[in-house]
Short mmCIF file of C-alpha atoms in Angstrom, two decimals:
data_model
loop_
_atom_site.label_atom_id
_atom_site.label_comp_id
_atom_site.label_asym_id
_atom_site.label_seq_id
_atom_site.Cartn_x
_atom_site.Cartn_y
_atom_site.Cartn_z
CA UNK A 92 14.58 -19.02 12.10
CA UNK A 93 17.67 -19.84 10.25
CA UNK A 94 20.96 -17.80 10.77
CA UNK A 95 21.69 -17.21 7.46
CA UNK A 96 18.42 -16.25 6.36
CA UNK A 97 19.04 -12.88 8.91
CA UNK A 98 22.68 -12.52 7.42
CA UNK A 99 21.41 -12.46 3.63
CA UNK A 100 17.96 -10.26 4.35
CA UNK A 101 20.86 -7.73 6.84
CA UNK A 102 23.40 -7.50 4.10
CA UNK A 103 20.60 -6.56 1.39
CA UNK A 104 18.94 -4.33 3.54
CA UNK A 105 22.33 -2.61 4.51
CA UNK A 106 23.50 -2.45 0.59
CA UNK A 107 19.86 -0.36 0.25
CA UNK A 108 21.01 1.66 2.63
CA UNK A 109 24.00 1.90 1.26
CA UNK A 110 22.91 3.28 -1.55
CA UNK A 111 19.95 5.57 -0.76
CA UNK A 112 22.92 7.41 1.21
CA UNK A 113 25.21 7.42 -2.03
CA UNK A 114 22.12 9.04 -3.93
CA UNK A 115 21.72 11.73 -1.67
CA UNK A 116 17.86 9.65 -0.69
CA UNK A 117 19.23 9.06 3.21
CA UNK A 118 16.46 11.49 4.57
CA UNK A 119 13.93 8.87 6.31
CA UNK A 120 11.10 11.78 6.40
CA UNK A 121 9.05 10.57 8.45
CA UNK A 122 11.39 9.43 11.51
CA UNK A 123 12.28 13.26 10.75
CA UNK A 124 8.46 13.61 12.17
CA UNK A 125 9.32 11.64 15.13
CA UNK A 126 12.42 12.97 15.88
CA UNK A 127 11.85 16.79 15.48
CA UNK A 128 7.99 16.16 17.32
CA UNK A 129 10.45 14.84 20.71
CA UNK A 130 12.74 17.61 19.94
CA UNK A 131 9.90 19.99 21.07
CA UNK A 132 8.85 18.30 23.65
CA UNK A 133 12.25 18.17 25.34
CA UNK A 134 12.14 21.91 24.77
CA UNK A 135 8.64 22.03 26.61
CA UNK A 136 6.85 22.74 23.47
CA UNK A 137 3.50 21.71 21.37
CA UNK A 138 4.88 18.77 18.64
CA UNK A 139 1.22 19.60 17.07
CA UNK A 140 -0.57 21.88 14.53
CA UNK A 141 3.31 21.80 12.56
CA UNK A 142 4.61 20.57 9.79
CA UNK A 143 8.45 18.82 10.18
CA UNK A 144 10.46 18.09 7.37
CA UNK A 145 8.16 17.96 4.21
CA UNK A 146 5.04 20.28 4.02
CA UNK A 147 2.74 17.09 4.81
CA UNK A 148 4.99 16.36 8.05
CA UNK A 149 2.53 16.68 10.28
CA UNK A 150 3.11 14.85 14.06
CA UNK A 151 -0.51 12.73 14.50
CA UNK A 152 0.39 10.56 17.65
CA UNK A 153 0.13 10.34 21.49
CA UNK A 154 2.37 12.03 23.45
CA UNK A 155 4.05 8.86 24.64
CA UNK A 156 5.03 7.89 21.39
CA UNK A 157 6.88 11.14 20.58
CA UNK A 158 9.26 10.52 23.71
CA UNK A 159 9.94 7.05 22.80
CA UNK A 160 12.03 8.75 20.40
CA UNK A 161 14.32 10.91 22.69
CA UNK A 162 17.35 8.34 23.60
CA UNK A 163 18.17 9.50 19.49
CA UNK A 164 18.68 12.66 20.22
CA UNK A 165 21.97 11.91 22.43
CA UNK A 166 23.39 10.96 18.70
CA UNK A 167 22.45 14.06 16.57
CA UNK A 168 20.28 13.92 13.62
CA UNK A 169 22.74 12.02 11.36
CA UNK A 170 23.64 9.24 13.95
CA UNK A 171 19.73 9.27 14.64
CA UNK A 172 19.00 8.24 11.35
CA UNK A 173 21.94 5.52 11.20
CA UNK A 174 20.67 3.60 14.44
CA UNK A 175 16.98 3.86 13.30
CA UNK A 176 17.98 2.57 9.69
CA UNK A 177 19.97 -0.09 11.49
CA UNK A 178 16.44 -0.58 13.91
CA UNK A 179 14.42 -0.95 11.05
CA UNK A 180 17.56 -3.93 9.39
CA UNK A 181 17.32 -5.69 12.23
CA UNK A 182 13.58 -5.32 12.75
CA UNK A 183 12.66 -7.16 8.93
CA UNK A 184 16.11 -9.40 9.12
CA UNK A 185 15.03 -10.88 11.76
CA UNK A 186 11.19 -10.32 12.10
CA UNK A 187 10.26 -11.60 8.75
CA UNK A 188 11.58 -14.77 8.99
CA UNK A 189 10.16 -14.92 12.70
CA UNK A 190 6.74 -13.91 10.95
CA UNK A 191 6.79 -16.24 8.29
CA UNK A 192 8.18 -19.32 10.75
CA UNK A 193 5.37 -18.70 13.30
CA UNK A 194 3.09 -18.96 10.62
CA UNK A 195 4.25 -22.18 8.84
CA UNK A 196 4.37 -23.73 12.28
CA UNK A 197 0.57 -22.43 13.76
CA UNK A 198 -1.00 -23.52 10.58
CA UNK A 199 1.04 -25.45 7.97
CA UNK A 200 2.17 -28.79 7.33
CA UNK A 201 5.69 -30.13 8.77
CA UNK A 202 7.11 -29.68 5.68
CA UNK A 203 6.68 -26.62 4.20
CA UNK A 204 9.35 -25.54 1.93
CA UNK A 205 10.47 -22.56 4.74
CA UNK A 206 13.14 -21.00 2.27
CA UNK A 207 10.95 -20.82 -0.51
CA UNK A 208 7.90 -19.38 1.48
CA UNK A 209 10.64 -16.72 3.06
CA UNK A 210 11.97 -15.65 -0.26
CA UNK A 211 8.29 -15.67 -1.59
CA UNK A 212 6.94 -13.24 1.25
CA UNK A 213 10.07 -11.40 1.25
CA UNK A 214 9.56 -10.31 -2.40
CA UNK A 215 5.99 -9.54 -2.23
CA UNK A 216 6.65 -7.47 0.52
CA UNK A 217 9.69 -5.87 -0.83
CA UNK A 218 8.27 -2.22 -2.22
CA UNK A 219 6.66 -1.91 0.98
CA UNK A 220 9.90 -2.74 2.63
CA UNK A 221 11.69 -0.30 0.80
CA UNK A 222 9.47 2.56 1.43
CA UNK A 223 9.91 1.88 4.88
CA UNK A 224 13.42 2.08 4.84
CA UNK A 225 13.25 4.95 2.83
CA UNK A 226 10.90 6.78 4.73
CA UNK A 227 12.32 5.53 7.82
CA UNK A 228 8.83 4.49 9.34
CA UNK A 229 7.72 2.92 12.35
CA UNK A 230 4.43 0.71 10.18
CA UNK A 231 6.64 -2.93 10.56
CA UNK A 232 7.51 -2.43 13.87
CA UNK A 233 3.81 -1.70 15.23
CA UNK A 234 3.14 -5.07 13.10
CA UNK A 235 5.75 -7.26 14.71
CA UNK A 236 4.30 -5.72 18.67
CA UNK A 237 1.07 -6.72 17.21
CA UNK A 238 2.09 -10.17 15.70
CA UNK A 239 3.95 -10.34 19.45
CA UNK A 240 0.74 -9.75 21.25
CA UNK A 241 -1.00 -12.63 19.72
CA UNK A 242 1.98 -15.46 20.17
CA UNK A 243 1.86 -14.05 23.99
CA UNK A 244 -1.69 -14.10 24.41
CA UNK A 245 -2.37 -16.99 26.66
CA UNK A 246 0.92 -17.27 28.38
CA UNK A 247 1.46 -13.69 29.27
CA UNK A 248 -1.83 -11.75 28.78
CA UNK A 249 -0.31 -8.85 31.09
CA UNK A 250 2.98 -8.04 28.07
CA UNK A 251 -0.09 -8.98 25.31
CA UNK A 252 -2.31 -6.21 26.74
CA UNK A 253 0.67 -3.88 26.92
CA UNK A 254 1.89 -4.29 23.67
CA UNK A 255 -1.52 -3.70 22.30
CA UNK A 256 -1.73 -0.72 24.10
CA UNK A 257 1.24 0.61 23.35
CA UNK A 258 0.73 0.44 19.79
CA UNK A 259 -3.01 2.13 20.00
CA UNK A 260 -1.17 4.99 21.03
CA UNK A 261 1.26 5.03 17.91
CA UNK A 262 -2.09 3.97 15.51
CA UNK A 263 -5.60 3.89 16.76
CA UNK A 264 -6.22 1.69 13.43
CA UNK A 265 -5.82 -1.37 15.52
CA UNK A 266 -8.77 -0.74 17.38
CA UNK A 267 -10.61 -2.97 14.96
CA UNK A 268 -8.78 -6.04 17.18
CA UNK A 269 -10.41 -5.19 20.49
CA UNK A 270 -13.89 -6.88 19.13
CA UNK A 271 -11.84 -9.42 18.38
CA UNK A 272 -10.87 -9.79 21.63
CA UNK A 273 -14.12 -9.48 23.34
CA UNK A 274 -15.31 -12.44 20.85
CA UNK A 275 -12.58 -14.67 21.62
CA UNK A 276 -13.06 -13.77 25.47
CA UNK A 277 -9.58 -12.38 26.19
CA UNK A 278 -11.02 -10.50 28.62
CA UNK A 279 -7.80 -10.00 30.88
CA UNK A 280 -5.93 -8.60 27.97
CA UNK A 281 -8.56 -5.88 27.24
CA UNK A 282 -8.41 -4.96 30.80
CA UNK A 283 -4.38 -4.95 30.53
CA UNK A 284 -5.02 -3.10 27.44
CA UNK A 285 -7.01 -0.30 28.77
CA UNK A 286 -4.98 0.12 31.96
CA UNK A 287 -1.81 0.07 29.74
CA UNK A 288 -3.05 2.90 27.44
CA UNK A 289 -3.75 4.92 30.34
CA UNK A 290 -0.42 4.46 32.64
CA UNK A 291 1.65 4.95 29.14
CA UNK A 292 -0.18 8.44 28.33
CA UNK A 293 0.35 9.29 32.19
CA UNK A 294 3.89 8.16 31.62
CA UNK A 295 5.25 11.59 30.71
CA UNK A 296 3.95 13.77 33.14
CA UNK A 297 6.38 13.08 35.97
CA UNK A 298 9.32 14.79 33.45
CA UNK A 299 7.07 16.99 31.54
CA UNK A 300 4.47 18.01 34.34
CA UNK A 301 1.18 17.09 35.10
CA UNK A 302 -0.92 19.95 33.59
CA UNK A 303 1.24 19.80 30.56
CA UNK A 304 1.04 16.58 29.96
CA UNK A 305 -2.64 16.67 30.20
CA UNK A 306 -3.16 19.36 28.02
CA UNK A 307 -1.14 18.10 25.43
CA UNK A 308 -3.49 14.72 25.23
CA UNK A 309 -6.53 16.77 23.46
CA UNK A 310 -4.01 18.41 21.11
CA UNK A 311 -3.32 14.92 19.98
CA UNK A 312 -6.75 13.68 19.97
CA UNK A 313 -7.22 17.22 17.61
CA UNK A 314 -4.93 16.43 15.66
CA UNK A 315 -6.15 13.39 14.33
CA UNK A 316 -9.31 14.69 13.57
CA UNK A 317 -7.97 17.79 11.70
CA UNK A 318 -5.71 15.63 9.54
CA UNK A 319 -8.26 12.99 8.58
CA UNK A 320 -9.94 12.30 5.26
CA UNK A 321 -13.07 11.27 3.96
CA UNK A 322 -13.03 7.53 3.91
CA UNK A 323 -14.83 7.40 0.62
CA UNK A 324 -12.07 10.11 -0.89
CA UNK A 325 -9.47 7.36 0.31
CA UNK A 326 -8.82 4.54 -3.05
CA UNK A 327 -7.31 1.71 -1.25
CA UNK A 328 -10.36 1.56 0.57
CA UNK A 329 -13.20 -0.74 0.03
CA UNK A 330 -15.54 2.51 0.38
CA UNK A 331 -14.22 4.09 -2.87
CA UNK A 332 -15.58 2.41 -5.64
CA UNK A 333 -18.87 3.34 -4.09
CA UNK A 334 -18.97 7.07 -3.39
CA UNK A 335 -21.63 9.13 -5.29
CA UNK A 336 -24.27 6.04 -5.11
CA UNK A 337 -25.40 7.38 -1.79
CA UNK A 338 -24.15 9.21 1.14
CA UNK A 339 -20.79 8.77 2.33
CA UNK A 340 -21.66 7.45 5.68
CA UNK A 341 -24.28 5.14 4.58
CA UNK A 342 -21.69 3.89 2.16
CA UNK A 343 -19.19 3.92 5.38
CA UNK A 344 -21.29 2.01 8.11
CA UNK A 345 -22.61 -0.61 5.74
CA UNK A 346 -19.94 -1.70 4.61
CA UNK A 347 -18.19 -1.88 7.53
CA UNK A 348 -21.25 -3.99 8.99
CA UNK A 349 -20.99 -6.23 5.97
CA UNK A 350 -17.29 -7.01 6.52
CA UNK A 351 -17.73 -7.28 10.31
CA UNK A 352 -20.96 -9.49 9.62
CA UNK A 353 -18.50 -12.25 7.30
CA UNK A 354 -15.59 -12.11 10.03
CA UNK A 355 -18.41 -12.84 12.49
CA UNK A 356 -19.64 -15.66 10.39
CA UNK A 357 -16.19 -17.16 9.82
CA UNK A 358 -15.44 -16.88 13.48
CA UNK A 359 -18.93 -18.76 14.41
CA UNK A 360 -18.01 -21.26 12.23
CA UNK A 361 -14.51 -22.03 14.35
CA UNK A 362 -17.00 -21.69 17.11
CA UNK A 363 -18.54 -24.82 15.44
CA UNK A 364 -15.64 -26.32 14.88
CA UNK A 365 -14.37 -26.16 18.24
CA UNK A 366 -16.63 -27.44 20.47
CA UNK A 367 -15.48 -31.12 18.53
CA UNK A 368 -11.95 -30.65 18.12
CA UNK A 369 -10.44 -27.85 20.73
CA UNK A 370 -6.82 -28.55 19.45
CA UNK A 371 -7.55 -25.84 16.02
CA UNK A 372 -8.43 -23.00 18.25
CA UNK A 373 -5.27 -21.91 17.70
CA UNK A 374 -5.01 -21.95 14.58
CA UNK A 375 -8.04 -20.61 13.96
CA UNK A 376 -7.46 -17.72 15.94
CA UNK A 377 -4.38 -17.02 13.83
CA UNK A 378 -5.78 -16.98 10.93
CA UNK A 379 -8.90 -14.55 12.28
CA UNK A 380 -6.34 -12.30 13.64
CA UNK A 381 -4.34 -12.41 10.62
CA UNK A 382 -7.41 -11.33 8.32
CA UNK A 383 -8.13 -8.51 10.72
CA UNK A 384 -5.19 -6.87 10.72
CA UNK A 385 -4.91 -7.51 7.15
CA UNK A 386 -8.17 -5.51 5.90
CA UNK A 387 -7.02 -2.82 8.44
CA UNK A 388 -5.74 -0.61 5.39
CA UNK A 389 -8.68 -1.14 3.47
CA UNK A 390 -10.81 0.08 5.67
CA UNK A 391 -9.03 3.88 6.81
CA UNK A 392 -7.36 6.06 5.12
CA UNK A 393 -3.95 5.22 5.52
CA UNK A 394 0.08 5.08 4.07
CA UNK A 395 0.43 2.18 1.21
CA UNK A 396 2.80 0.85 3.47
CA UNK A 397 0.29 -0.59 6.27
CA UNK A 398 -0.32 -3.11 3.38
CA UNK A 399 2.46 -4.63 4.59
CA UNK A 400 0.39 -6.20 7.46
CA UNK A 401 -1.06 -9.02 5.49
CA UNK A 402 2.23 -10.78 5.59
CA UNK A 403 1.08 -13.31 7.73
CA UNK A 404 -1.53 -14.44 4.95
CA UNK A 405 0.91 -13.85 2.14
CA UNK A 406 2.96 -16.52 3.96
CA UNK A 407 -0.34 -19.34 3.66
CA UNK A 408 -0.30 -18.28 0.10
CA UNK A 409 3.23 -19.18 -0.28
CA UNK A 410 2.58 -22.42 1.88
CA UNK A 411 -0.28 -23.86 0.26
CA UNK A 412 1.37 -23.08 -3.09
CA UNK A 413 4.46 -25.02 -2.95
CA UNK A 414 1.84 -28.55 -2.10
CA UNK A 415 -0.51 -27.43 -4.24
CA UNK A 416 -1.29 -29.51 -7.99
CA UNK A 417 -0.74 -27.51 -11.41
CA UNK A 418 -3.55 -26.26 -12.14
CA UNK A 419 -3.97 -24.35 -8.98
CA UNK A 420 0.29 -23.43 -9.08
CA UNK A 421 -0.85 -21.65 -12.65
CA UNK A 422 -3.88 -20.19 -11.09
CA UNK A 423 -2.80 -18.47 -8.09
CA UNK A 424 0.57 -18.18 -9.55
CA UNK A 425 -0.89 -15.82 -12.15
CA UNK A 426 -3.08 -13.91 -9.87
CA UNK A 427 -0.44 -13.49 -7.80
CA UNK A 428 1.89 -11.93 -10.61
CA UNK A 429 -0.98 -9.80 -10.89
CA UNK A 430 -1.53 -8.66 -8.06
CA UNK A 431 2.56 -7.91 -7.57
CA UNK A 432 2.27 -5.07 -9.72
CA UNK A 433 0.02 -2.49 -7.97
CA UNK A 434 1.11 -3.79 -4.48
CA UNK A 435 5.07 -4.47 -5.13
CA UNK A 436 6.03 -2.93 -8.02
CA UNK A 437 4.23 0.55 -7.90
CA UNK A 438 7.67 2.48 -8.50
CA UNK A 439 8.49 5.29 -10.44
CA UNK A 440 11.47 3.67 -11.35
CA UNK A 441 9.57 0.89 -13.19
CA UNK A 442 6.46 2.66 -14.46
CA UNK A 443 7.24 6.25 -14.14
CA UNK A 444 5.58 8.90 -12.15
CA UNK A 445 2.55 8.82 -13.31
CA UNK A 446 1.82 5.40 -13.90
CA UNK A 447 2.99 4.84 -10.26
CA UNK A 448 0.85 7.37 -9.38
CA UNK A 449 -1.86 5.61 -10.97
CA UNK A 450 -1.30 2.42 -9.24
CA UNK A 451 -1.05 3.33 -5.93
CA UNK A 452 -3.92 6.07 -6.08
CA UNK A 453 -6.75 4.26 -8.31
CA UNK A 454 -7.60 1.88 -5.93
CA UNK A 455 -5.86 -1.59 -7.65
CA UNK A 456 -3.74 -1.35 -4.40
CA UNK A 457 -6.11 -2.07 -2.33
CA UNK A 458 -7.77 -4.47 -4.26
CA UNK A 459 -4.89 -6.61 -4.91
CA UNK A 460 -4.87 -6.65 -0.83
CA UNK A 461 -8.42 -7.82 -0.63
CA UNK A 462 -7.04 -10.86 -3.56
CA UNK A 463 -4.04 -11.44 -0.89
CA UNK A 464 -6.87 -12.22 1.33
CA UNK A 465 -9.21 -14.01 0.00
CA UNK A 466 -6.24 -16.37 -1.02
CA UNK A 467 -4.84 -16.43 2.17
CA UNK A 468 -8.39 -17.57 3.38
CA UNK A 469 -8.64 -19.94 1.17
CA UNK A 470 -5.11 -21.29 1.82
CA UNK A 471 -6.19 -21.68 5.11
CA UNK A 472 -8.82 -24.00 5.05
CA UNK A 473 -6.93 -26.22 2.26
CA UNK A 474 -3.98 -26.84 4.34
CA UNK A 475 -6.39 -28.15 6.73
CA UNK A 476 -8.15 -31.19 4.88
CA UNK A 477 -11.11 -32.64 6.50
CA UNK A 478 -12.08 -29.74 8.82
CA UNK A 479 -14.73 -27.42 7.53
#
């Protein structure tokens, strides 16, 4: 991770900033949920069943995660909103390139063009970015204690299981990486994991008291339920395009067991692979945990900015593309252009409401995701000549 690269992404993140506040656009509506959600529970009240902030402001996580958020309150809602804006700077300043040079390093050649793979992932993943920012969101920091929890795996399973934890109780979404872990026999990290999720949801009682605590863990579990949506009704999801051919939940359950059925297949194939060469179990791994967390948004109903997760794959893209001979820097580059629109470049500023509207609610989103990675995939296995 070069120095500079955190200076320039830190002063352009700042100048956005800058000027969201100038514009009167400094409102970061969803750390608002956060925020106000603690505020009641310091005042030994419910944060659920209420909206905060905008009519859709509805508080949907544990307990535990609501109090993370009460060293802000010491600062008042405007200096609340400066530190977390200056949270989320330093979070992508110096996370992305972290991301991107983990990446490069698990799984590409020596010399990859770093700078141009950075400034390729950082624009792709710039309207997501800014959203964030703008909405002042906690979506890249559960990513980077995610991304965390795999570099730590085998040398400290105990901090892997309790980031993992930790983040189940901010979004149950990344459930989907516990089969994962079962598969790849991580079996002291699921245990840390489980025993992590329970000590943090325990966690509050001691300030908050015991039979309030405990009550307050089915009114989050309600919660969730009562502000879910039908899966098929969701159109970044890979259920959509096939609502009305049968019943939702058949649609649901199969083709959930025909995406879990190719991961399987692609992760008995580095099974395979293994057993001759152990020294790409890392890799593979990566790249397995990397498309998991990467279809996670195509699979619930969730905020376009969870699409922000496949960064990891967007940054094999960008590796394999630089090596890469013409034909296939035409190719991809094209697709890729493509694909920027829905997924980067679904702004009102660009397209107008209701083109951006269009974009980010007829479903292109999500399939542009599902092009990021397939092409990530595929990246994968060409930077890797002569294992298949």
């Amino acid at each position: 991770m070069n120095q500079r690269h955190v200076i320039v992404l830190s002063i352009i993140i700042l100048l956005y900033g800058v000027l969201n506040f100038v514009n009167g656009r400094f409102d970061l509506f969803d750390f608002q949920v956060y925020y106000d959600a603690c505020g009641k529970l310091l005042n030994g009240e419910s944060p659920y069943q209420q909206a905060f902030g905008l009519s859709s402001g509805f508080y949907k996580y544990s307990p535990f995660a609501a109090w993370l958020f009460a060293p802000f309150h010491f600062f008042g809602w405007m200096g609340a909103r400066v530190l977390f804006f200056l949270l989320l700077t330093a979070a992508i300043a110096v996370g992305l390139p972290w991301v991107v040079g983990k990446t490069t390093k698990i799984v590409a050649p020596v010399n990859v063009n770093a700078v141009g793979v950075l400034v390729i992932v950082g624009v792709t993943l710039g309207g997501h970015f800014s959203r964030e920012l703008l909405l002042g969101n906690v979506n890249w920091l559960l990513f980077l204690a995610v991304f965390a929890a795999f570099i730590l795996l085998e040398k400290k399973p105990l901090v892997a299981g309790l980031l993992i934890g930790a983040v189940l109780l901010f979004k149950p979404h990344f459930i989907v990486v516990l089969p994962w872990l079962i598969l790849r026999k991580e079996f002291r990290v699921l245990a840390y994991t489980a025993l992590a999720m329970l000590v943090l949801l325990l966690v509050p009682a001691p300030f908050s008291g015991w039979g309030w605590n405990l009550a307050l863990i089915p009114e989050w579990l309600g919660a969730m339920q009562a502000h879910n949506t039908s899966l098929v009704a969701s159109p970044n999801t890979v259920y959509a395009p096939f609502g009305g051919f049968t019943s939702d939940t058949i649609v649901v359950f199969g083709l959930l067991a025909v995406i879990g059925f190719a991961v399987l297949a692609m992760m008995l194939n580095h099974f395979r692979q293994e057993k001759s060469n152990a020294d790409i179990k890392h890799a593979n791994s990566f790249v397995e945990f990397s498309v998991i967390l990467a279809l996670i948004p195509n699979l619930v109903h969730t905020d376009t900015e969870h699409f922000m997760w496949t960064a990891p794959l967007i940054a094999l893209v960008a590796s394999y593309w630089f090596q890469s001979n013409r034909r296939e820097k035409v190719v991809v580059g094209m697709v890729w252009l493509l694909c920027l629109i829905p997924y980067t470049l679904a702004t009102p500023d660009i397209w107008g409401k209701d083109s951006a509207s269009w974009l980010q609610e007829s479903g292109v989103l999500g399939l542009s995701n599902l092009v990021f990675i397939g092409l990530g995939i595929y990246s994968f296995y060409k930077l890797r000549p002569g294992i298949t």
